[in-house]
XYZ file of C-alpha atoms in Angstrom:
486
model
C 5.451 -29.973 33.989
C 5.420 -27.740 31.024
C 1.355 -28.218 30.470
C 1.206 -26.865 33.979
C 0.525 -22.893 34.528
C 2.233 -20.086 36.197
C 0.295 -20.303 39.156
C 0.748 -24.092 39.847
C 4.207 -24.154 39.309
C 4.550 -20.712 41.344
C 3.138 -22.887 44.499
C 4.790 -25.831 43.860
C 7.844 -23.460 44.054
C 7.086 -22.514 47.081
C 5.530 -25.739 48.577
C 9.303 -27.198 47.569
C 7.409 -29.539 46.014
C 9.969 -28.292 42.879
C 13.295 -26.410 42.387
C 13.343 -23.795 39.896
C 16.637 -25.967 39.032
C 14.844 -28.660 38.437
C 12.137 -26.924 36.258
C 15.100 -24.913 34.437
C 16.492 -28.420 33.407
C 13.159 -29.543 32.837
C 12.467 -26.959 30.277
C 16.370 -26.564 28.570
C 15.936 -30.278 27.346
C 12.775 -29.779 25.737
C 14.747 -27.119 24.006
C 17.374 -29.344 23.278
C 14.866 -32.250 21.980
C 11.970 -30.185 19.997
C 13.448 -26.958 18.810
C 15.884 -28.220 16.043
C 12.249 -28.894 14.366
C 10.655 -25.454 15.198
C 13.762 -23.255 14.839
C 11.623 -20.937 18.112
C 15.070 -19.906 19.514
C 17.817 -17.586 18.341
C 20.108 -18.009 21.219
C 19.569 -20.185 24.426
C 21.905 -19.614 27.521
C 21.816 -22.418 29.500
C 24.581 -21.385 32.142
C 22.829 -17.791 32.944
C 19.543 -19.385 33.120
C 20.904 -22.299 35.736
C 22.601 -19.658 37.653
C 19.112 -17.485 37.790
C 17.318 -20.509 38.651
C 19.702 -21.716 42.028
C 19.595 -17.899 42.807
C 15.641 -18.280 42.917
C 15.445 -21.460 44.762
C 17.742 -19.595 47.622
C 15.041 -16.377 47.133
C 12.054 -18.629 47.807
C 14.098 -20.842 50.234
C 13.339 -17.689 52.757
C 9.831 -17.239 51.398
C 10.600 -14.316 49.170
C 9.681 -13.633 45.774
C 6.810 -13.293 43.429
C 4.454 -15.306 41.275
C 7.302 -15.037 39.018
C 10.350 -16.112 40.860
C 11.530 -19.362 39.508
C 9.556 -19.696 36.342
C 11.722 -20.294 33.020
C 10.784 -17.865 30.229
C 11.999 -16.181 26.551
C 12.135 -13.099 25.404
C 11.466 -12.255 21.555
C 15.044 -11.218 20.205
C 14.846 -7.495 20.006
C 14.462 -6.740 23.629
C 17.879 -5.769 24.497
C 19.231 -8.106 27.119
C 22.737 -7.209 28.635
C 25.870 -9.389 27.813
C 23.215 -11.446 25.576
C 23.540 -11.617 22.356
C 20.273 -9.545 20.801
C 19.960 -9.430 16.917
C 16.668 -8.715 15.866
C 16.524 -11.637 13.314
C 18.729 -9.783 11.018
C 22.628 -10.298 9.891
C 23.097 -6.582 10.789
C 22.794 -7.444 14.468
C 24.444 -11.214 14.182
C 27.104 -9.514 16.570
C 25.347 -7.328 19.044
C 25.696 -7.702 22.463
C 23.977 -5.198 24.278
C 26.252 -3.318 26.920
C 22.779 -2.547 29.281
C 19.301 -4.304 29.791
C 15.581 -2.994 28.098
C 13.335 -1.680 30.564
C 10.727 -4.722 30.203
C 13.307 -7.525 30.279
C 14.781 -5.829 33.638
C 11.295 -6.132 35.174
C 11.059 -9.623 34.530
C 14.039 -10.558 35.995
C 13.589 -8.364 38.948
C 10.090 -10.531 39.549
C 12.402 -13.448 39.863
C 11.855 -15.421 36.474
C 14.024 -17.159 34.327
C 15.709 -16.556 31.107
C 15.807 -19.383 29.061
C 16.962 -17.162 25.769
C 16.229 -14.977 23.193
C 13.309 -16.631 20.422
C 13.240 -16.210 16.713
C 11.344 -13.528 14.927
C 10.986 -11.515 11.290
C 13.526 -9.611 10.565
C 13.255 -6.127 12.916
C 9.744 -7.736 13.155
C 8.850 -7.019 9.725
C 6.392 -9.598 8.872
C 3.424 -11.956 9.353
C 5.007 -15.074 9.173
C 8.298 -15.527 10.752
C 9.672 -16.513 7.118
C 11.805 -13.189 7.089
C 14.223 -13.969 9.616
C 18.516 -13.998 8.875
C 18.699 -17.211 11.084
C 15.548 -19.290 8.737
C 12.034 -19.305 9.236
C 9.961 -20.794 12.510
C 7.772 -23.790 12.079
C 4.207 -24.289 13.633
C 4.135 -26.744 16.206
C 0.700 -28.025 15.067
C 1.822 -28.648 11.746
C 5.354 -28.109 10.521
C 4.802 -27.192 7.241
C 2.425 -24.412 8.165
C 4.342 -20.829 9.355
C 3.707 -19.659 12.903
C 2.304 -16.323 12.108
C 4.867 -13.272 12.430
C 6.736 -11.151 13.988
C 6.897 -12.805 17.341
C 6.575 -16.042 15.794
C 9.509 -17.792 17.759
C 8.205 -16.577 20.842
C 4.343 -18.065 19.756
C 6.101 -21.411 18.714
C 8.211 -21.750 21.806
C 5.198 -21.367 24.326
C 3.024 -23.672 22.425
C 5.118 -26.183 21.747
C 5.862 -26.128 25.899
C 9.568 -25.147 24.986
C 8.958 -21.989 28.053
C 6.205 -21.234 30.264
C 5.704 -18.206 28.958
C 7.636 -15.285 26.684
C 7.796 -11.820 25.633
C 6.580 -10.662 21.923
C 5.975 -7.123 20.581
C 2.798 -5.930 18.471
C 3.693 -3.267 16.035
C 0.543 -4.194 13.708
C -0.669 -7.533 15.205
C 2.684 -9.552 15.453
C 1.601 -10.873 19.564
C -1.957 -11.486 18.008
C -1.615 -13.148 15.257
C 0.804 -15.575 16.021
C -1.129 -16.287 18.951
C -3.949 -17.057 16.801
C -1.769 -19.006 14.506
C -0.260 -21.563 17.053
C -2.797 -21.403 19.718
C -2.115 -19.610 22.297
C -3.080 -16.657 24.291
C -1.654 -13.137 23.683
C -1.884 -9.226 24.632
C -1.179 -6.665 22.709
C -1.312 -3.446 25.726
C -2.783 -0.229 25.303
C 0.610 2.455 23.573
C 2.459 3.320 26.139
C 1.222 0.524 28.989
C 4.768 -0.924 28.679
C 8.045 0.772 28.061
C 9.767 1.080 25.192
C 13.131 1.193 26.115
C 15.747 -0.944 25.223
C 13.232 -2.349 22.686
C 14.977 -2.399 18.920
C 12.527 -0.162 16.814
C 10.593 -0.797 14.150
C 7.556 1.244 13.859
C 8.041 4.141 16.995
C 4.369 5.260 17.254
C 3.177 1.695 16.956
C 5.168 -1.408 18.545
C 4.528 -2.126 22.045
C 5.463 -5.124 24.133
C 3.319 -7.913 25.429
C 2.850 -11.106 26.839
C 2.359 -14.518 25.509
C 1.279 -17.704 27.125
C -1.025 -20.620 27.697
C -3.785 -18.865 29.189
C -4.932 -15.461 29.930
C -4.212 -15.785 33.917
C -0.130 -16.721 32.824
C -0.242 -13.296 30.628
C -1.709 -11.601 33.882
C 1.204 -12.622 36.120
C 3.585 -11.497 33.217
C 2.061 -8.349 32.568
C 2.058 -7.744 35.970
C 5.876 -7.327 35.712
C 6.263 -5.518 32.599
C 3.235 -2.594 32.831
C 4.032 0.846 34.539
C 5.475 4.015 33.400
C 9.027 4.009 32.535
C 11.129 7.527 33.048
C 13.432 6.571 29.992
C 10.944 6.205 27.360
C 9.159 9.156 26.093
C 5.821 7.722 25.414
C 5.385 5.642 28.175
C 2.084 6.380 30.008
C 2.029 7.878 33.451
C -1.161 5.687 34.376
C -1.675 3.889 37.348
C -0.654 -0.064 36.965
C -3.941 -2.350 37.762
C -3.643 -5.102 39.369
C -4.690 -7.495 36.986
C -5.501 -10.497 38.550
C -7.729 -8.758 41.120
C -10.588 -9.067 39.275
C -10.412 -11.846 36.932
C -12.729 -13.680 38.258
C -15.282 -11.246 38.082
C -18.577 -12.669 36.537
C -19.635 -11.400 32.872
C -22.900 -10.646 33.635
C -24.459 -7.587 31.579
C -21.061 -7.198 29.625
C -21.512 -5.661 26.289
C -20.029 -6.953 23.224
C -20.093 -5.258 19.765
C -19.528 -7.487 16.431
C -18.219 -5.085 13.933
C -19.796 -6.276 10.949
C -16.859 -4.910 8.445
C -14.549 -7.913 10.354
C -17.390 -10.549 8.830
C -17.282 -9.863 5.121
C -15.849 -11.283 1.915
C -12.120 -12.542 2.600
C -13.132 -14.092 6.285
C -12.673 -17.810 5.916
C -16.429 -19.013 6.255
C -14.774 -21.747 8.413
C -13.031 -19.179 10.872
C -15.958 -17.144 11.035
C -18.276 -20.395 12.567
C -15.520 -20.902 15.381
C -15.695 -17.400 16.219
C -19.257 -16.971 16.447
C -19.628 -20.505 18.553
C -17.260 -18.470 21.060
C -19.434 -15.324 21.111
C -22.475 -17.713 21.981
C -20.572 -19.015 24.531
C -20.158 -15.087 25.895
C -23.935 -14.938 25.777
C -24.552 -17.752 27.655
C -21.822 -16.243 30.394
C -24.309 -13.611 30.492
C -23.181 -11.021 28.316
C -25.562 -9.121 25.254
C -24.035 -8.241 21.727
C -24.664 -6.000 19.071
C -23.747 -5.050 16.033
C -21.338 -2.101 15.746
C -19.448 -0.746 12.707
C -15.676 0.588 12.017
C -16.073 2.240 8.601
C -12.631 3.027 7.932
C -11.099 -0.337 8.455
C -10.134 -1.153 5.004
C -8.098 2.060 4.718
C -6.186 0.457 8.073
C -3.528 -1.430 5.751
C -2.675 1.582 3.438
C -2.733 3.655 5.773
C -0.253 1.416 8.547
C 1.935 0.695 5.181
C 2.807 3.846 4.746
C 3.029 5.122 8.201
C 5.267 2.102 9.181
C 7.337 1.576 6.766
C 8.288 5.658 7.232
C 9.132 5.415 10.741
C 11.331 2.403 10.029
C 13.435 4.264 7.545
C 14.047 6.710 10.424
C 14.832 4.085 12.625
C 16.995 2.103 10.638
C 19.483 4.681 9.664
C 21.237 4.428 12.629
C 22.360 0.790 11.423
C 25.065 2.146 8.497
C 28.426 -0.032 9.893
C 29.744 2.630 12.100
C 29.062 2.161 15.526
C 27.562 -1.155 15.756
C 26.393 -4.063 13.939
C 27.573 -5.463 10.702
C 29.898 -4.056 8.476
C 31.503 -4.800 4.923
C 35.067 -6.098 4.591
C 37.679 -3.431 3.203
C 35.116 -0.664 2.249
C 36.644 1.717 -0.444
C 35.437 5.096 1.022
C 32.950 5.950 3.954
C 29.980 5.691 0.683
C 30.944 2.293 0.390
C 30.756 1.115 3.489
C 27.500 2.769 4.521
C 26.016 1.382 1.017
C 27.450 -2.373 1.336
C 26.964 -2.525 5.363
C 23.223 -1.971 4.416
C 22.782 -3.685 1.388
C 24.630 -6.791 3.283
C 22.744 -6.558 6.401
C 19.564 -5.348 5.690
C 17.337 -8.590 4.201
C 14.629 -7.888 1.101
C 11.718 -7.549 3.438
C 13.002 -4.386 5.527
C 14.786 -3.316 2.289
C 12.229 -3.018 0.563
C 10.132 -0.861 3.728
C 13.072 0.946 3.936
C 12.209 2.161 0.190
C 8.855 2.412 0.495
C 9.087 4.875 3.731
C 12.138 7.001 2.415
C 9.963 7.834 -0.692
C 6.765 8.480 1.170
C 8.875 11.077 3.655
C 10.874 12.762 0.620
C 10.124 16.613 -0.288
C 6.961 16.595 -2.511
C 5.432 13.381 -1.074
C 5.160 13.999 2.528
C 1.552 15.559 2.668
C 0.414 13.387 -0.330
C 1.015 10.050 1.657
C 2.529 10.886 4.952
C 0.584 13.511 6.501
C -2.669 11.561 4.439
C -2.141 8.379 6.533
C -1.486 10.323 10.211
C -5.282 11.941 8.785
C -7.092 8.691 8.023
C -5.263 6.913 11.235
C -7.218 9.528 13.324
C -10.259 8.473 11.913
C -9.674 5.138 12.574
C -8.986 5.880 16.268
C -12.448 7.773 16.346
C -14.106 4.857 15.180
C -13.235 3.098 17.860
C -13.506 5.288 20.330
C -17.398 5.878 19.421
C -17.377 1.953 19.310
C -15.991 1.372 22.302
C -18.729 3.544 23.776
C -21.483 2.009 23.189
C -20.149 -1.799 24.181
C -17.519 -2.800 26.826
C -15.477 -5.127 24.688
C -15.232 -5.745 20.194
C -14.721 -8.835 19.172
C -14.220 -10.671 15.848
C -11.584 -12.965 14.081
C -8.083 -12.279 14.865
C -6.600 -13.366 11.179
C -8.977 -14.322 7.959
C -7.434 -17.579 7.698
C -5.640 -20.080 9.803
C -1.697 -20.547 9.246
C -0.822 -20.684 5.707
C 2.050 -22.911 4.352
C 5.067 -21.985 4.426
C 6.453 -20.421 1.547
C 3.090 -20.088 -0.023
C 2.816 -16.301 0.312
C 6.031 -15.094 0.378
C 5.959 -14.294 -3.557
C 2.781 -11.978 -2.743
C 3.033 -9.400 -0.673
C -0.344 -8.068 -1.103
C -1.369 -11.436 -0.032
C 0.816 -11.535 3.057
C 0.176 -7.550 4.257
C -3.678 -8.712 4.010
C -3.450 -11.266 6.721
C -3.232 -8.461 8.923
C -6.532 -6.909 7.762
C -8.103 -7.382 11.462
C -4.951 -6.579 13.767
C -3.616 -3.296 12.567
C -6.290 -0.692 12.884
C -5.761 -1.366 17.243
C -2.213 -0.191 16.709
C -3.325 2.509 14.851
C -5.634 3.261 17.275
C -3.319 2.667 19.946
C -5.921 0.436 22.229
C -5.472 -2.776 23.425
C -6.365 -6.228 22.295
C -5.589 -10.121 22.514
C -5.464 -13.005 21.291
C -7.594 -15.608 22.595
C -7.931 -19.634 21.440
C -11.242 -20.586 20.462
C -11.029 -23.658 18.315
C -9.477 -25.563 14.973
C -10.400 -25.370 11.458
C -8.964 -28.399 9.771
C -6.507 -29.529 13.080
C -5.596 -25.634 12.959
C -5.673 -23.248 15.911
C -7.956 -20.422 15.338
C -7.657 -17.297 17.773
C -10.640 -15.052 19.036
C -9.831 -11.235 19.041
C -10.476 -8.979 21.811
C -10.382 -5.226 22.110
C -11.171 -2.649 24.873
C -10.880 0.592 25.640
C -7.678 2.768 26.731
C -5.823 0.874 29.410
C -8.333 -1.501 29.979
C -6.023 -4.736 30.117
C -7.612 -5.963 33.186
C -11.387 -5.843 31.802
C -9.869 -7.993 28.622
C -7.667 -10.635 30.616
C -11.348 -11.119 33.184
C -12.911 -11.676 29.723
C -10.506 -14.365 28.340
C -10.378 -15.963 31.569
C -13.692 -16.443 31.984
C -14.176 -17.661 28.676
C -11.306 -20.396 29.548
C -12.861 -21.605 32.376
C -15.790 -22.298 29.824
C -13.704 -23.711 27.280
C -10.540 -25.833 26.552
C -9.224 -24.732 23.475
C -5.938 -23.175 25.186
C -5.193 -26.422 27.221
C -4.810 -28.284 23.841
C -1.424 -29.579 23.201
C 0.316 -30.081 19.564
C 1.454 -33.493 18.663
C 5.216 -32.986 18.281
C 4.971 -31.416 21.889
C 4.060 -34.433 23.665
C 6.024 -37.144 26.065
C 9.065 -34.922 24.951
């Protein structure tokens, strides 16, 4: 059952040919059997996720419902989920339980699906690699001593590995993407403001967003489905009209325009990762779309820039965590110094420490305009390249990562090393548009992912594009090892 989409399982559902009990307890022992070797999952509630499950059979028992109702999924452990424990991968949260529910995990369980739990991830998703989190580091399902990309790697792990059907992840600078890439599956990162914000723990304000992850890019459709739409409690969510995004996914690719940026093919591309993705462009052309050549100039300045930008807006963000109201605090604290300093220095691990740092410096009287205000500058001219891009070709596409997974621990000394993984993810966040993660093929038994971007709320065009590709190809139907006759 857990090879089988959202859209088979939704009829079978319905047919009666299945209980969502049944595929609940279907789903929880795979948990049970697979996940002490990936360490996906955070917390799993197995009573609230029965209970959700009978209250969907009786739902569809009088043929109500969506695609959704029935079908067990995860959410990446900083959506705030109410009487559920919700920490963010960090010791400062180890005891939060959120007194209300985030805007995108209320959605989902309006649609009818199932919470199976809350999935690992880096540390207030601070990382490309999932090695940052309080409660250990995620393992790849297609080889356990490889990492499964970051921040949403629990989420990535879990869905590959057939632990859920599908899950939640967030993309503050590629962290739905490139796990994706890195474990095989298929993930969008939406356009700012296409999903709400609220009730999602923040890392990066003007950058994360919320996304789907899945098998295929018709099981992100359904969940995106639930999640898009303008929210009234989050500032920047976008008053846009929702698509319906499985309208048109069939739609043939005939005369569809692709650009190559030729800045994402240079030195530092694995040579290896760059033949899978080209083999999947030719398979575009022969789908009927034409590609050219297109260039985004300012893409190396995309990880300076995002590391400063990022790492500022987290040092806003975190300050609220200082022992007070909620979250972790230090035993017998001396003065109200103290226990702000030791709640922090406790809680906080060296990754976001060290952002923290970076961000309070670049905001502090006398640096502002010299690397602040510099970064907001060159992140504009990023977003003009691809806007001038983007007209000129329907769709870019390129490599999602310039390597497949690494091993684990093999990086974690460099950080230059590690921020440069995300060379080809973080200019769309700074951008704002939207993009995905698509599989395309191995290099050496390892997934590699094919990146697409589009224009401004144009998730619909990109999901038609991945699915036609994968009803061309198999790549996201492959299953890892350790997942099967579990």
């Amino acid at each position: 059952m857990f090879e089988q989409s959202i859209s088979t399982l939704a009829q079978k559902l319905r047919n009666k040919d299945l209980s969502s009990v049944e595929l609940t307890r279907h789903f929880l022992a795979r948990i049970a059997k697979l996940d002490p070797q990936l360490n996906s999952f955070i917390t799993v509630n197995e009573q609230r996720a029965l209970e959700q499950a009978a209250a969907a059979d009786a739902l569809l028992q009088n043929g109500k419902g969506s695609s959704l109702t029935g079908i067990p999924v995860a959410h990446k452990d900083l959506f705030c989920t109410e009487g559920t424990l919700t920490t963010c991968g960090s010791k400062m949260l180890n005891n939060f339980i959120p007194p209300y529910e985030s805007t995108v995990t209320q959605r989902i369980q309006q649609a009818g699906a199932i919470m199976l739990g809350k999935t690992n991830m880096d540390e207030f998703a601070m990382g490309s690699s999932n090695e940052n989190s309080f409660y250990g580091a995620v393992k790849n399902p297609w080889n356990l001593d490889k990492v499964p990309g970051g921040s949403s790697g629990g989420s990535a792990a879990a869905v590959s590995a057939g632990l859920v059907v599908a899950a939640t992840g967030t993309d503050t600078g590629g962290s739905i993407r490139q796990p994706a890439s890195f474990c095989g599956i298929t993930g969008l990162k939406p356009t700012y403001g296409r999903v709400s914000r609220f009730g999602m723990i923040a890392y990066a304000s003007s950058l994360d967003q919320g996304g789907p992850m899945a098998k295929s890019a018709e099981d992100c459709a359904h969940l995106m489905q639930a999640m898009a739409g303008f929210d009234d409690k989050d500032s920047t969510s976008a008053e846009q009209p929702v698509d319906d995004y499985l309208a048109n996914i069939n739609a043939p690719l005939t005369g569809l325009k692709i650009g190559l940026p030729k800045e994402y093919f240079g030195d530092g591309l694995d040579s290896k990762v760059a033949d899978v993705i080209m083999a999947a462009v030719k398979e575009f052309e022969k789908l009927g779309a034409s590609v050219k050549e297109i260039s985004l100039p300012n893409l190396q300045l995309s990880i300076p820039s995002y590391y400063v930008i990022a790492p500022s807006e987290a040092s806003s963000n975190l300050s609220r965590f200082d022992g007070v109201r909620f979250g972790h605090r230090c035993d017998d604290p001396k003065d109200l110094l103290d226990m702000y300093m030791r709640s922090r220095a406790e809680g906080f691990g060296t990754e976001v420490q060290k952002r923290i740092m970076v961000g309070t410096y670049a905001l502090s009287e006398g640096y502002y305009d010299a690397y602040y205000l510099k970064a907001q500058k060159i992140r504009r001219l990023i977003k003009e390249d691809f806007v001038k891009a983007l007209a000129e070709v329907d769709v870019i596409m390129g490599p999602v990562a310039p390597t497949t997974a690494f091993g684990l621990g093999s990086k974690t000394s460099d950080p230059v090393a590690m921020y440069l993984e995300d060379i080809y993810t973080l200019s769309v966040n700074l951008a704002g548009i939207p993009a995905m993660s698509v599989p395309a093929g191995f290099v050496d038994g390892m997934p590699v992912g094919l990146q697409i971007m589009g224009n401004y709320f144009a998730e619909a065009k990109l999901l038609n594009v991945a699915h036609q590709y994968q009803q061309h190809s198999d790549w996201h139907l492959q299953i890892p090892t350790m997942a099967k006759g579990a």
